[in-house]
CSV table of C-alpha atoms in Angstrom, one decimal:
chain,number,residue,atom,x,y,z
A,1243,UNK,CA,-88.6,29.3,21.7
A,1244,UNK,CA,-86.1,28.6,24.6
A,1245,UNK,CA,-85.6,25.1,23.4
A,1246,UNK,CA,-84.6,26.1,19.8
A,1247,UNK,CA,-80.8,26.4,20.5
A,1248,UNK,CA,-80.5,23.0,22.4
A,1249,UNK,CA,-82.4,21.4,19.6
A,1250,UNK,CA,-80.0,22.8,17.0
A,1251,UNK,CA,-77.1,21.6,19.2
A,1252,UNK,CA,-78.5,18.1,19.1
A,1253,UNK,CA,-79.0,18.2,15.3
A,1254,UNK,CA,-75.4,19.5,14.9
A,1255,UNK,CA,-74.0,16.6,16.8
A,1256,UNK,CA,-76.1,14.1,14.8
A,1257,UNK,CA,-75.2,15.6,11.5
A,1258,UNK,CA,-71.4,15.6,12.3
A,1259,UNK,CA,-71.7,12.0,13.4
A,1260,UNK,CA,-73.6,10.9,10.3
A,1261,UNK,CA,-71.7,13.1,7.9
A,1262,UNK,CA,-74.8,14.9,6.7
A,1263,UNK,CA,-72.9,18.2,6.0
A,1264,UNK,CA,-75.3,19.3,3.4
A,1265,UNK,CA,-77.6,20.8,6.1
A,1266,UNK,CA,-76.2,24.2,7.1
A,1267,UNK,CA,-77.4,24.9,10.6
A,1268,UNK,CA,-77.6,28.3,12.2
A,1269,UNK,CA,-74.6,29.0,14.4
A,1270,UNK,CA,-72.3,31.9,15.5
A,1271,UNK,CA,-68.9,31.8,13.9
A,1272,UNK,CA,-66.1,33.7,15.7
A,1273,UNK,CA,-63.6,35.4,13.3
A,1274,UNK,CA,-60.5,37.4,14.4
A,1275,UNK,CA,-56.8,37.9,14.0
A,1276,UNK,CA,-54.3,36.2,16.3
A,1277,UNK,CA,-54.2,37.7,19.8
A,1278,UNK,CA,-57.4,39.7,19.1
A,1279,UNK,CA,-59.0,38.2,22.2
A,1280,UNK,CA,-61.3,35.5,20.6
A,1281,UNK,CA,-60.5,32.9,23.2
A,1282,UNK,CA,-61.0,35.3,26.1
A,1283,UNK,CA,-64.4,36.3,24.7
A,1284,UNK,CA,-65.5,32.7,24.5
A,1285,UNK,CA,-64.2,32.0,28.0
A,1286,UNK,CA,-66.2,34.9,29.3
A,1287,UNK,CA,-69.4,33.4,27.9
A,1288,UNK,CA,-68.6,30.1,29.7
A,1289,UNK,CA,-67.1,31.8,32.8
A,1290,UNK,CA,-64.4,29.2,32.8
A,1291,UNK,CA,-60.8,29.1,31.5
A,1292,UNK,CA,-60.6,26.1,29.3
A,1293,UNK,CA,-59.2,27.0,25.9
A,1294,UNK,CA,-55.5,26.5,24.9
A,1295,UNK,CA,-53.3,29.6,25.1
A,1296,UNK,CA,-49.9,30.5,23.7
A,1297,UNK,CA,-48.2,32.3,20.8
A,1298,UNK,CA,-48.9,31.7,17.1
A,1299,UNK,CA,-51.8,29.5,16.0
A,1300,UNK,CA,-53.2,28.0,19.2
A,1301,UNK,CA,-56.6,27.2,17.8
A,1302,UNK,CA,-55.7,24.7,15.0
A,1303,UNK,CA,-59.1,23.4,14.1
A,1304,UNK,CA,-62.7,24.6,14.4
A,1305,UNK,CA,-64.0,24.3,18.0
A,1306,UNK,CA,-67.8,24.1,18.1
A,1307,UNK,CA,-68.8,25.2,21.6
A,1308,UNK,CA,-72.4,24.2,22.5
A,1309,UNK,CA,-73.5,25.9,25.7
A,1310,UNK,CA,-76.5,24.2,27.4
A,1311,UNK,CA,-78.2,25.6,30.5
A,1312,UNK,CA,-78.9,22.8,33.0
A,1313,UNK,CA,-82.4,22.9,34.2
A,1314,UNK,CA,-83.2,21.8,37.7
A,1315,UNK,CA,-83.1,18.0,38.2
A,1316,UNK,CA,-81.7,17.3,34.7
A,1317,UNK,CA,-78.0,17.2,35.4
A,1318,UNK,CA,-76.1,14.9,33.0
A,1319,UNK,CA,-79.4,14.2,31.3
A,1320,UNK,CA,-80.0,11.5,33.9
A,1321,UNK,CA,-82.1,13.5,36.4
A,1322,UNK,CA,-79.4,12.9,39.0
A,1323,UNK,CA,-79.6,15.7,41.4
A,1324,UNK,CA,-76.4,14.4,43.1
A,1325,UNK,CA,-74.3,14.9,40.0
A,1326,UNK,CA,-71.9,17.9,39.4
A,1327,UNK,CA,-73.4,21.2,38.6
A,1328,UNK,CA,-70.9,22.0,35.9
A,1329,UNK,CA,-69.6,19.5,33.4
A,1330,UNK,CA,-68.8,19.0,29.8
A,1331,UNK,CA,-68.0,16.3,27.2
A,1332,UNK,CA,-66.7,16.0,23.7
A,1333,UNK,CA,-69.0,14.6,21.0
A,1334,UNK,CA,-66.2,12.2,19.9
A,1335,UNK,CA,-66.2,10.5,23.3
A,1336,UNK,CA,-69.7,11.1,24.8
A,1337,UNK,CA,-69.2,8.5,27.4
A,1338,UNK,CA,-66.5,10.5,29.2
A,1339,UNK,CA,-67.4,13.6,31.1
A,1340,UNK,CA,-65.1,16.4,32.5
A,1341,UNK,CA,-65.5,18.6,35.5
A,1342,UNK,CA,-61.9,19.8,35.7
A,1343,UNK,CA,-61.4,22.5,33.0
A,1344,UNK,CA,-57.7,22.1,33.0
A,1345,UNK,CA,-58.3,18.6,31.8
A,1346,UNK,CA,-60.6,20.0,29.1
A,1347,UNK,CA,-57.8,22.3,27.9
A,1348,UNK,CA,-55.4,19.3,27.7
A,1349,UNK,CA,-58.0,17.2,25.9
A,1350,UNK,CA,-58.5,19.9,23.3
A,1351,UNK,CA,-54.7,20.2,22.7
A,1352,UNK,CA,-54.5,16.4,22.3
A,1353,UNK,CA,-57.4,16.3,19.9
A,1354,UNK,CA,-55.8,19.1,17.8
A,1355,UNK,CA,-52.6,17.1,17.6
A,1356,UNK,CA,-54.5,14.0,16.6
A,1357,UNK,CA,-56.4,15.9,13.8
A,1358,UNK,CA,-53.8,18.5,12.7
A,1359,UNK,CA,-50.5,16.8,13.5
A,1360,UNK,CA,-47.9,17.7,16.0
A,1361,UNK,CA,-46.5,20.6,13.9
A,1362,UNK,CA,-48.2,23.9,13.4
A,1363,UNK,CA,-50.7,23.1,10.7
A,1364,UNK,CA,-54.5,23.3,10.8
A,1365,UNK,CA,-57.4,20.9,10.2
A,1366,UNK,CA,-60.9,21.3,8.8
A,1367,UNK,CA,-62.3,18.6,11.1
A,1368,UNK,CA,-64.1,20.2,14.0
A,1369,UNK,CA,-64.0,19.5,17.7
A,1370,UNK,CA,-67.5,19.6,19.3
A,1371,UNK,CA,-67.5,20.5,23.0
A,1372,UNK,CA,-70.8,20.3,24.9
A,1373,UNK,CA,-70.9,22.4,28.1
A,1374,UNK,CA,-73.6,21.9,30.7
A,1375,UNK,CA,-73.8,24.7,33.3
A,1376,UNK,CA,-76.7,26.1,35.3
A,1377,UNK,CA,-75.6,29.7,34.8
A,1378,UNK,CA,-74.8,29.8,31.1
A,1379,UNK,CA,-77.1,30.9,28.3
A,1380,UNK,CA,-78.0,28.4,25.5
A,1381,UNK,CA,-75.6,29.2,22.7
A,1382,UNK,CA,-73.7,27.6,19.8
A,1383,UNK,CA,-70.4,29.3,18.9
A,1384,UNK,CA,-67.7,28.2,16.5
A,1385,UNK,CA,-64.1,29.3,17.3
A,1386,UNK,CA,-61.8,29.3,14.3
A,1387,UNK,CA,-58.0,29.7,13.9
A,1388,UNK,CA,-56.9,33.3,14.0
A,1389,UNK,CA,-56.2,35.1,10.8
A,1390,UNK,CA,-52.5,35.2,9.9
A,1391,UNK,CA,-50.6,37.1,7.2
A,1392,UNK,CA,-47.2,35.3,7.1
A,1393,UNK,CA,-46.0,31.8,7.8
A,1394,UNK,CA,-43.8,31.4,10.8
A,1395,UNK,CA,-41.1,28.8,11.4
A,1396,UNK,CA,-42.6,25.3,11.3
A,1397,UNK,CA,-45.9,26.4,9.7
A,1398,UNK,CA,-46.9,25.4,6.2
A,1399,UNK,CA,-45.9,27.9,3.5
A,1400,UNK,CA,-49.6,28.4,2.5
A,1401,UNK,CA,-50.9,28.7,6.1
A,1402,UNK,CA,-52.5,32.1,5.3
A,1403,UNK,CA,-54.5,30.6,2.4
A,1404,UNK,CA,-55.5,27.5,4.5
A,1405,UNK,CA,-56.8,29.7,7.3
A,1406,UNK,CA,-58.6,32.0,4.9
A,1407,UNK,CA,-60.3,29.0,3.2
A,1408,UNK,CA,-61.3,27.5,6.5
A,1409,UNK,CA,-62.9,30.8,7.7
A,1410,UNK,CA,-64.6,31.4,4.4
A,1411,UNK,CA,-66.0,27.9,4.3
A,1412,UNK,CA,-67.9,28.6,7.6
A,1413,UNK,CA,-69.0,32.2,7.1
A,1414,UNK,CA,-70.2,31.7,3.5
A,1415,UNK,CA,-73.0,29.7,5.1
A,1416,UNK,CA,-76.0,32.0,4.9
A,1417,UNK,CA,-77.3,30.5,8.1
A,1418,UNK,CA,-74.1,31.6,10.0
A,1419,UNK,CA,-73.9,34.7,12.2
A,1420,UNK,CA,-70.4,36.3,11.9
A,1421,UNK,CA,-68.9,37.5,15.2
A,1422,UNK,CA,-66.0,39.7,14.1
A,1423,UNK,CA,-63.6,40.3,16.9
A,1424,UNK,CA,-61.2,43.3,16.8
A,1425,UNK,CA,-58.8,44.7,19.4
A,1426,UNK,CA,-59.5,48.3,20.5
A,1427,UNK,CA,-55.8,49.2,20.7
A,1428,UNK,CA,-55.5,48.8,16.9
A,1429,UNK,CA,-57.0,50.8,14.1
A,1430,UNK,CA,-60.5,49.4,13.5
A,1431,UNK,CA,-60.2,50.4,9.8
A,1432,UNK,CA,-57.5,47.8,9.3
A,1433,UNK,CA,-59.3,45.0,11.1
A,1434,UNK,CA,-58.9,41.7,9.2
A,1435,UNK,CA,-62.1,40.3,10.8
A,1436,UNK,CA,-64.2,43.2,9.6
A,1437,UNK,CA,-62.6,43.0,6.2
A,1438,UNK,CA,-63.3,39.3,5.7
A,1439,UNK,CA,-66.8,39.7,7.1
A,1440,UNK,CA,-67.6,42.6,4.7
A,1441,UNK,CA,-66.5,40.4,1.8
A,1442,UNK,CA,-69.1,37.7,2.4
A,1443,UNK,CA,-71.7,40.0,4.1
A,1444,UNK,CA,-71.3,43.4,2.4
A,1445,UNK,CA,-74.6,44.8,3.9
A,1446,UNK,CA,-73.7,43.6,7.5
A,1447,UNK,CA,-77.0,41.8,7.8
A,1448,UNK,CA,-75.6,38.9,9.7
A,1449,UNK,CA,-72.5,40.4,11.3
A,1450,UNK,CA,-72.0,41.5,14.9
A,1451,UNK,CA,-68.8,43.2,15.9
A,1452,UNK,CA,-67.0,42.7,19.2
A,1453,UNK,CA,-64.3,45.2,20.3
A,1454,UNK,CA,-61.9,43.8,22.9
A,1455,UNK,CA,-59.1,45.2,25.1
A,1456,UNK,CA,-60.9,48.5,25.8
A,1457,UNK,CA,-58.7,48.9,28.9
A,1458,UNK,CA,-55.5,48.8,26.8
A,1459,UNK,CA,-56.1,51.9,24.7
A,1460,UNK,CA,-53.7,54.9,24.9
A,1461,UNK,CA,-54.5,57.4,27.6
A,1462,UNK,CA,-56.8,60.1,26.4
A,1463,UNK,CA,-58.4,58.0,23.7
A,1464,UNK,CA,-61.5,55.8,23.7
A,1465,UNK,CA,-63.6,53.7,21.4
A,1466,UNK,CA,-66.9,55.6,21.7
A,1467,UNK,CA,-67.1,56.4,18.0
A,1468,UNK,CA,-66.5,52.8,17.2
A,1469,UNK,CA,-69.0,51.4,19.7
A,1470,UNK,CA,-71.7,53.8,18.5
A,1471,UNK,CA,-71.3,52.7,14.9
A,1472,UNK,CA,-69.8,55.9,13.5
A,1473,UNK,CA,-66.8,54.2,11.8
A,1474,UNK,CA,-68.1,50.7,10.9
A,1475,UNK,CA,-71.7,49.7,10.0
A,1476,UNK,CA,-73.0,46.3,11.1
A,1477,UNK,CA,-76.7,45.8,11.6
A,1478,UNK,CA,-76.5,43.3,14.5
A,1479,UNK,CA,-74.6,45.8,16.7
A,1480,UNK,CA,-71.1,46.5,18.1
A,1481,UNK,CA,-70.3,45.5,21.6
A,1482,UNK,CA,-67.2,46.3,23.7
A,1483,UNK,CA,-65.7,44.0,26.2
A,1484,UNK,CA,-62.7,43.8,28.5
A,1485,UNK,CA,-60.9,40.4,28.7
A,1486,UNK,CA,-58.8,39.0,31.4
A,1487,UNK,CA,-55.2,40.2,30.9
A,1488,UNK,CA,-52.2,37.8,30.8
A,1489,UNK,CA,-51.4,39.0,34.3
A,1490,UNK,CA,-54.9,38.1,35.4
A,1491,UNK,CA,-54.4,34.6,34.0
A,1492,UNK,CA,-51.0,34.2,35.6
A,1493,UNK,CA,-52.5,35.3,38.9
A,1494,UNK,CA,-55.4,32.9,38.5
A,1495,UNK,CA,-57.9,35.7,38.7
A,1496,UNK,CA,-61.3,34.2,38.7
A,1497,UNK,CA,-63.9,34.8,36.0
A,1498,UNK,CA,-66.2,36.4,38.5
A,1499,UNK,CA,-63.6,38.9,39.6
A,1500,UNK,CA,-62.6,39.6,36.0
A,1501,UNK,CA,-66.3,40.3,35.1
A,1502,UNK,CA,-66.6,42.6,38.2
A,1503,UNK,CA,-63.6,44.6,37.1
A,1504,UNK,CA,-64.9,44.8,33.5
A,1505,UNK,CA,-68.2,46.2,34.7
A,1506,UNK,CA,-66.4,48.8,36.9
A,1507,UNK,CA,-64.1,50.0,34.1
A,1508,UNK,CA,-66.9,50.2,31.5
A,1509,UNK,CA,-69.3,52.0,33.8
A,1510,UNK,CA,-66.6,54.6,34.5
A,1511,UNK,CA,-65.2,54.9,30.9
A,1512,UNK,CA,-68.4,54.6,28.8
A,1513,UNK,CA,-71.3,55.6,31.0
A,1514,UNK,CA,-73.2,56.9,28.0
A,1515,UNK,CA,-73.2,53.6,26.1
A,1516,UNK,CA,-75.8,51.0,27.0
A,1517,UNK,CA,-75.4,47.4,25.9
A,1518,UNK,CA,-71.7,46.8,26.7
A,1519,UNK,CA,-69.7,44.1,28.5
A,1520,UNK,CA,-69.5,40.3,28.4
A,1521,UNK,CA,-72.8,39.6,30.2
A,1522,UNK,CA,-74.7,41.7,27.7
A,1523,UNK,CA,-72.8,40.1,24.8
A,1524,UNK,CA,-73.9,36.6,26.0
A,1525,UNK,CA,-77.6,37.8,26.2
A,1526,UNK,CA,-77.4,39.5,22.8
A,1527,UNK,CA,-75.8,36.5,21.1
A,1528,UNK,CA,-78.5,34.3,22.5
A,1529,UNK,CA,-81.2,36.6,21.3
A,1530,UNK,CA,-79.6,36.9,17.8
A,1531,UNK,CA,-79.1,33.2,17.4
A,1532,UNK,CA,-82.7,32.4,18.6
A,1533,UNK,CA,-84.2,34.9,16.2
A,1534,UNK,CA,-82.0,33.6,13.4
A,1535,UNK,CA,-83.0,30.0,14.1
A,1536,UNK,CA,-86.6,31.0,14.2
A,1537,UNK,CA,-86.2,32.8,10.8
A,1538,UNK,CA,-84.5,29.8,9.2
A,1539,UNK,CA,-86.8,27.2,10.9
A,1540,UNK,CA,-89.3,26.7,8.0
A,1541,UNK,CA,-86.6,26.0,5.4
A,1542,UNK,CA,-84.7,23.8,7.9
A,1543,UNK,CA,-87.8,21.8,8.7
A,1544,UNK,CA,-88.5,21.3,4.9
A,1545,UNK,CA,-84.9,20.2,4.3
A,1546,UNK,CA,-84.9,17.7,7.2
A,1547,UNK,CA,-88.3,16.4,6.0
A,1548,UNK,CA,-86.8,15.8,2.6
A,1549,UNK,CA,-83.7,14.0,4.0
A,1550,UNK,CA,-85.9,12.0,6.3
A,1551,UNK,CA,-88.1,10.8,3.4
A,1552,UNK,CA,-84.9,9.9,1.5
A,1553,UNK,CA,-83.6,7.9,4.4
A,1554,UNK,CA,-86.9,6.1,4.8
A,1555,UNK,CA,-86.8,5.2,1.1
A,1556,UNK,CA,-83.2,4.0,1.4
A,1557,UNK,CA,-84.1,1.9,4.5
A,1558,UNK,CA,-87.0,0.4,2.6
A,1559,UNK,CA,-84.7,-0.5,-0.3
A,1560,UNK,CA,-82.3,-2.2,2.1
A,1561,UNK,CA,-84.9,-4.7,3.0
A,1562,UNK,CA,-85.2,-6.6,6.3
A,1563,UNK,CA,-82.8,-6.0,9.2
A,1564,UNK,CA,-79.8,-8.3,9.3
A,1565,UNK,CA,-79.7,-10.4,12.4
A,1566,UNK,CA,-76.5,-10.6,14.5
A,1567,UNK,CA,-77.2,-14.2,15.4
A,1568,UNK,CA,-74.4,-16.4,14.1
A,1569,UNK,CA,-76.9,-19.0,12.7
A,1570,UNK,CA,-78.9,-16.3,10.8
A,1571,UNK,CA,-75.7,-14.7,9.5
A,1572,UNK,CA,-74.4,-18.0,8.1
A,1573,UNK,CA,-77.7,-18.7,6.4
A,1574,UNK,CA,-77.8,-15.2,4.9
A,1575,UNK,CA,-74.2,-15.5,3.6
A,1576,UNK,CA,-75.0,-18.9,2.0
A,1577,UNK,CA,-78.3,-17.6,0.5
A,1578,UNK,CA,-76.6,-14.5,-0.9
A,1579,UNK,CA,-73.7,-16.4,-2.4
A,1580,UNK,CA,-76.0,-18.9,-4.1
A,1581,UNK,CA,-78.1,-16.0,-5.5
A,1582,UNK,CA,-74.9,-14.4,-6.8
A,1583,UNK,CA,-74.0,-17.7,-8.6
A,1584,UNK,CA,-77.5,-18.1,-10.0
A,1585,UNK,CA,-77.5,-14.5,-11.4
A,1586,UNK,CA,-74.0,-14.9,-12.8
A,1587,UNK,CA,-74.9,-18.2,-14.5
A,1588,UNK,CA,-78.1,-16.8,-16.0
A,1589,UNK,CA,-76.2,-14.0,-17.6
A,1590,UNK,CA,-73.3,-16.0,-18.9
A,1591,UNK,CA,-75.6,-18.6,-20.4
A,1592,UNK,CA,-77.5,-15.9,-22.2
A,1593,UNK,CA,-80.8,-16.6,-20.4
A,1594,UNK,CA,-82.2,-13.3,-19.2
A,1595,UNK,CA,-83.9,-13.2,-15.8
A,1596,UNK,CA,-86.5,-10.6,-14.7
A,1597,UNK,CA,-84.6,-9.0,-11.9
A,1598,UNK,CA,-81.7,-8.2,-14.2
A,1599,UNK,CA,-83.8,-7.0,-17.2
A,1600,UNK,CA,-81.7,-7.1,-20.4
A,1601,UNK,CA,-78.3,-7.7,-18.8
A,1602,UNK,CA,-77.9,-11.2,-20.3
A,1603,UNK,CA,-78.7,-9.9,-23.8
A,1604,UNK,CA,-76.2,-7.1,-23.3
A,1605,UNK,CA,-73.5,-9.6,-22.2
A,1606,UNK,CA,-74.2,-11.9,-25.2
A,1607,UNK,CA,-74.0,-9.0,-27.7
A,1608,UNK,CA,-70.7,-7.8,-26.1
A,1609,UNK,CA,-69.1,-11.3,-26.3
A,1610,UNK,CA,-70.3,-11.9,-29.8
A,1611,UNK,CA,-68.9,-8.5,-30.8
A,1612,UNK,CA,-65.5,-9.5,-29.4
A,1613,UNK,CA,-65.4,-12.7,-31.4
A,1614,UNK,CA,-66.7,-10.9,-34.5
A,1615,UNK,CA,-63.9,-8.4,-34.2
A,1616,UNK,CA,-61.4,-11.3,-33.8
A,1617,UNK,CA,-62.6,-13.0,-37.0
A,1618,UNK,CA,-62.4,-9.7,-38.9
A,1619,UNK,CA,-58.8,-9.1,-37.7
A,1620,UNK,CA,-57.7,-12.6,-38.8
A,1621,UNK,CA,-59.5,-12.6,-42.2
A,1622,UNK,CA,-58.7,-9.0,-43.2
A,1623,UNK,CA,-55.3,-8.6,-41.6
A,1624,UNK,CA,-53.4,-5.8,-43.2
A,1625,UNK,CA,-50.2,-7.7,-42.6
A,1626,UNK,CA,-51.2,-10.5,-44.9
A,1627,UNK,CA,-48.5,-11.9,-47.2
A,1628,UNK,CA,-48.2,-10.1,-50.6
A,1629,UNK,CA,-46.5,-10.9,-53.9
A,1630,UNK,CA,-43.3,-9.0,-53.2
A,1631,UNK,CA,-42.8,-11.0,-49.9
A,1632,UNK,CA,-43.3,-14.3,-51.7
A,1633,UNK,CA,-40.8,-13.3,-54.4
A,1634,UNK,CA,-38.3,-12.1,-51.8
A,1635,UNK,CA,-38.6,-15.4,-49.9
A,1636,UNK,CA,-38.1,-17.4,-53.2
A,1637,UNK,CA,-34.9,-15.5,-54.0
A,1638,UNK,CA,-33.5,-15.9,-50.4
A,1639,UNK,CA,-34.0,-19.7,-50.5
A,1640,UNK,CA,-32.2,-20.3,-53.9
A,1641,UNK,CA,-29.3,-22.9,-53.6
A,1642,UNK,CA,-26.0,-22.7,-55.5
A,1643,UNK,CA,-27.6,-24.3,-58.6
A,1644,UNK,CA,-30.3,-21.5,-58.7
A,1645,UNK,CA,-33.3,-23.6,-57.6
A,1646,UNK,CA,-35.5,-22.3,-54.8
A,1647,UNK,CA,-37.0,-24.5,-52.1
A,1648,UNK,CA,-40.7,-24.1,-52.7
A,1649,UNK,CA,-41.6,-26.2,-49.6
A,1650,UNK,CA,-39.4,-24.1,-47.3
A,1651,UNK,CA,-40.8,-20.8,-48.7
A,1652,UNK,CA,-44.3,-22.1,-48.3
A,1653,UNK,CA,-43.8,-23.3,-44.7
A,1654,UNK,CA,-42.0,-20.1,-43.6
A,1655,UNK,CA,-44.7,-17.8,-45.0
A,1656,UNK,CA,-47.6,-19.8,-43.7
A,1657,UNK,CA,-46.1,-20.2,-40.2
A,1658,UNK,CA,-45.6,-16.5,-40.0
A,1659,UNK,CA,-49.2,-15.9,-40.9
A,1660,UNK,CA,-50.4,-18.3,-38.3
A,1661,UNK,CA,-48.3,-16.6,-35.6
A,1662,UNK,CA,-50.0,-13.3,-36.4
A,1663,UNK,CA,-53.3,-14.8,-35.1
A,1664,UNK,CA,-52.0,-15.0,-31.5
A,1665,UNK,CA,-52.2,-11.3,-30.7
A,1666,UNK,CA,-55.8,-10.7,-31.7
A,1667,UNK,CA,-56.9,-14.0,-30.1
A,1668,UNK,CA,-55.2,-13.0,-26.7
A,1669,UNK,CA,-56.8,-9.5,-27.0
A,1670,UNK,CA,-60.2,-11.2,-27.5
A,1671,UNK,CA,-59.7,-13.4,-24.4
A,1672,UNK,CA,-58.8,-10.2,-22.4
A,1673,UNK,CA,-62.0,-8.5,-23.5
A,1674,UNK,CA,-64.2,-11.5,-22.6
A,1675,UNK,CA,-62.4,-11.6,-19.2
A,1676,UNK,CA,-63.2,-7.9,-18.6
A,1677,UNK,CA,-66.8,-8.5,-19.5
A,1678,UNK,CA,-67.1,-11.3,-17.1
A,1679,UNK,CA,-65.5,-9.2,-14.3
A,1680,UNK,CA,-67.9,-6.4,-15.0
A,1681,UNK,CA,-70.9,-8.8,-15.1
A,1682,UNK,CA,-69.9,-10.1,-11.6
A,1683,UNK,CA,-70.2,-6.5,-10.2
A,1684,UNK,CA,-73.8,-6.4,-11.4
A,1685,UNK,CA,-74.8,-9.7,-9.8
A,1686,UNK,CA,-74.5,-8.5,-6.3
A,1687,UNK,CA,-76.2,-5.3,-5.3
A,1688,UNK,CA,-77.2,-5.7,-1.6
A,1689,UNK,CA,-76.0,-2.4,0.0
A,1690,UNK,CA,-76.2,-4.0,3.5
A,1691,UNK,CA,-73.5,-6.5,2.7
A,1692,UNK,CA,-70.7,-4.4,1.1
A,1693,UNK,CA,-67.9,-6.3,2.8
A,1694,UNK,CA,-69.4,-9.7,1.6
A,1695,UNK,CA,-69.8,-8.1,-1.9
A,1696,UNK,CA,-66.1,-7.2,-1.9
A,1697,UNK,CA,-65.1,-10.7,-0.7
A,1698,UNK,CA,-67.1,-12.5,-3.4
A,1699,UNK,CA,-66.0,-10.1,-6.1
A,1700,UNK,CA,-62.4,-10.6,-5.0
A,1701,UNK,CA,-62.7,-14.4,-5.3
A,1702,UNK,CA,-64.4,-14.1,-8.7
A,1703,UNK,CA,-61.7,-11.8,-10.0
A,1704,UNK,CA,-59.0,-14.2,-8.8
A,1705,UNK,CA,-60.7,-17.1,-10.6
A,1706,UNK,CA,-61.1,-15.1,-13.8
A,1707,UNK,CA,-57.5,-13.9,-13.7
A,1708,UNK,CA,-56.3,-17.5,-13.2
A,1709,UNK,CA,-58.4,-18.7,-16.1
A,1710,UNK,CA,-57.2,-15.9,-18.3
A,1711,UNK,CA,-53.6,-17.0,-17.7
A,1712,UNK,CA,-54.6,-20.6,-18.7
A,1713,UNK,CA,-56.4,-19.3,-21.7
A,1714,UNK,CA,-53.5,-17.3,-22.9
A,1715,UNK,CA,-51.2,-20.3,-22.4
A,1716,UNK,CA,-53.7,-22.4,-24.3
A,1717,UNK,CA,-53.8,-19.9,-27.2
A,1718,UNK,CA,-50.0,-19.8,-27.5
A,1719,UNK,CA,-49.7,-23.6,-27.3
A,1720,UNK,CA,-52.5,-24.0,-30.0
A,1721,UNK,CA,-50.8,-21.5,-32.3
A,1722,UNK,CA,-47.5,-23.3,-31.8
A,1723,UNK,CA,-49.1,-26.6,-32.5
A,1724,UNK,CA,-50.6,-25.4,-35.8
A,1725,UNK,CA,-47.2,-24.2,-37.0
A,1726,UNK,CA,-45.7,-27.7,-36.3
A,1727,UNK,CA,-47.6,-29.5,-39.1
A,1728,UNK,CA,-49.2,-27.8,-42.1
A,1729,UNK,CA,-51.7,-30.1,-43.9
A,1730,UNK,CA,-51.0,-28.9,-47.5
A,1731,UNK,CA,-52.9,-31.9,-48.9
A,1732,UNK,CA,-56.1,-30.7,-47.5
A,1733,UNK,CA,-58.6,-30.1,-50.4
A,1734,UNK,CA,-59.9,-26.9,-48.9
A,1735,UNK,CA,-56.5,-25.5,-48.4
A,1736,UNK,CA,-55.4,-26.3,-52.0
A,1737,UNK,CA,-58.6,-24.7,-53.4
A,1738,UNK,CA,-58.2,-21.5,-51.4
A,1739,UNK,CA,-54.5,-21.2,-52.3
A,1740,UNK,CA,-55.3,-21.7,-56.0
A,1741,UNK,CA,-58.0,-19.1,-55.8
A,1742,UNK,CA,-55.6,-16.6,-54.3
A,1743,UNK,CA,-53.0,-17.2,-56.9
A,1744,UNK,CA,-55.5,-17.0,-59.7
A,1745,UNK,CA,-56.9,-13.7,-58.3
A,1746,UNK,CA,-53.3,-12.3,-58.4
A,1747,UNK,CA,-52.9,-13.7,-61.9
A,1748,UNK,CA,-49.9,-15.8,-60.9
A,1749,UNK,CA,-48.9,-19.4,-60.9
A,1750,UNK,CA,-46.0,-21.4,-59.4
A,1751,UNK,CA,-44.0,-21.1,-62.6
A,1752,UNK,CA,-44.2,-17.3,-62.7
A,1753,UNK,CA,-43.1,-17.2,-59.1
A,1754,UNK,CA,-40.1,-19.4,-59.9
A,1755,UNK,CA,-39.1,-17.3,-62.9
A,1756,UNK,CA,-39.4,-14.0,-61.1
């Protein structure tokens, strides 16, 4: 059981690295308004001052704090008994370790600027800080930005909504324990952390409340009725703590001294209440998280097994491992490119191959459909010449003696009809171009070589685009060529023209006399 929390910490780091966010791991999420004492509560758990401080939103992204108790002869995970007793590292840069906690604070500030910008906005991306101490209790805690109600100068206008969405995203997770922090010197009934916790956990089954600043209450008042659960109901308990004051921080009062003062004040002020103070809070959180992990363990194991099986299946589909040897890589690139050319050629030549099933047949049907549509557009063009247009052309070409130039009318009308063929022909060429481009995408499906896939596809698209330009130029030149000389003596042409005139019950004489 004692290894459950370190195991979850490792899984959390792995999932954040691999992007497998769909697994919701058990963790404690700290929620509270600005200046409610969230950071001080976390520092009391670590017994070190390491979190950024100041006014406004100081915590600008989720900080996942993983506390790991160092067992004897396992420092730094290298069994180096000469290494430091207390150290930490960020999951983003695991090769670098910190023993100076002022450096840790500056590193957190720099990471927040990197992820949330140098203004006063926030980021959803978390910072994972692993702490390895011999005197901490194994724990995973997520510190979130403080709840705000209005945007201050320099903050986004919707900062309240952004923070609310960030908090809700974490505490909606059914595997999360909500640690709602409220200050004792404010009315607990107006606590924003309790309010947002009640919204997602109305029965209080996974909420634990922490009341801070017990030493700052008005004289003659105390928080006994709050700590005993008379005012708010949460099933995981209500624990009171006393944080280091700003004066303590300015005076560099040690954590040990602050904890000693806390114990003294609480024993004097609340002697009747058991289970109070920062040391008890750490033990209680460890117990709650361990029990919660144990409760969620069967479902977690099943989910990990499912994902593991899926990953194994994906690895099997990927095939053999790609060697990093230059000679092997060159051979693989050549082999892959040749296979792409073979697959593309088989489809375009309408010869189906087994590995591509019916892709070639589909391509053939699609291309034939484009040409069929082109033929129908040319033959049944709604813009075909009609009788009224012929009569209008004859009248417009009459000379001063009243005779119309039949040859000129004929050439003008026929040339116009020939020019109408250009648009559907170019559209057909574009459709075939798009089909070829789509086919190229289906000829390369090795997920291991995505970059090579993009490179080959880019070259093919460039070639197809270039050939489309030449094809369009060729169509336009061919149409222009056909309008330069009309072979009216062609027997087929004369027969078709006669049939058209006959169908319309007209002859050349009727046209002239119109």
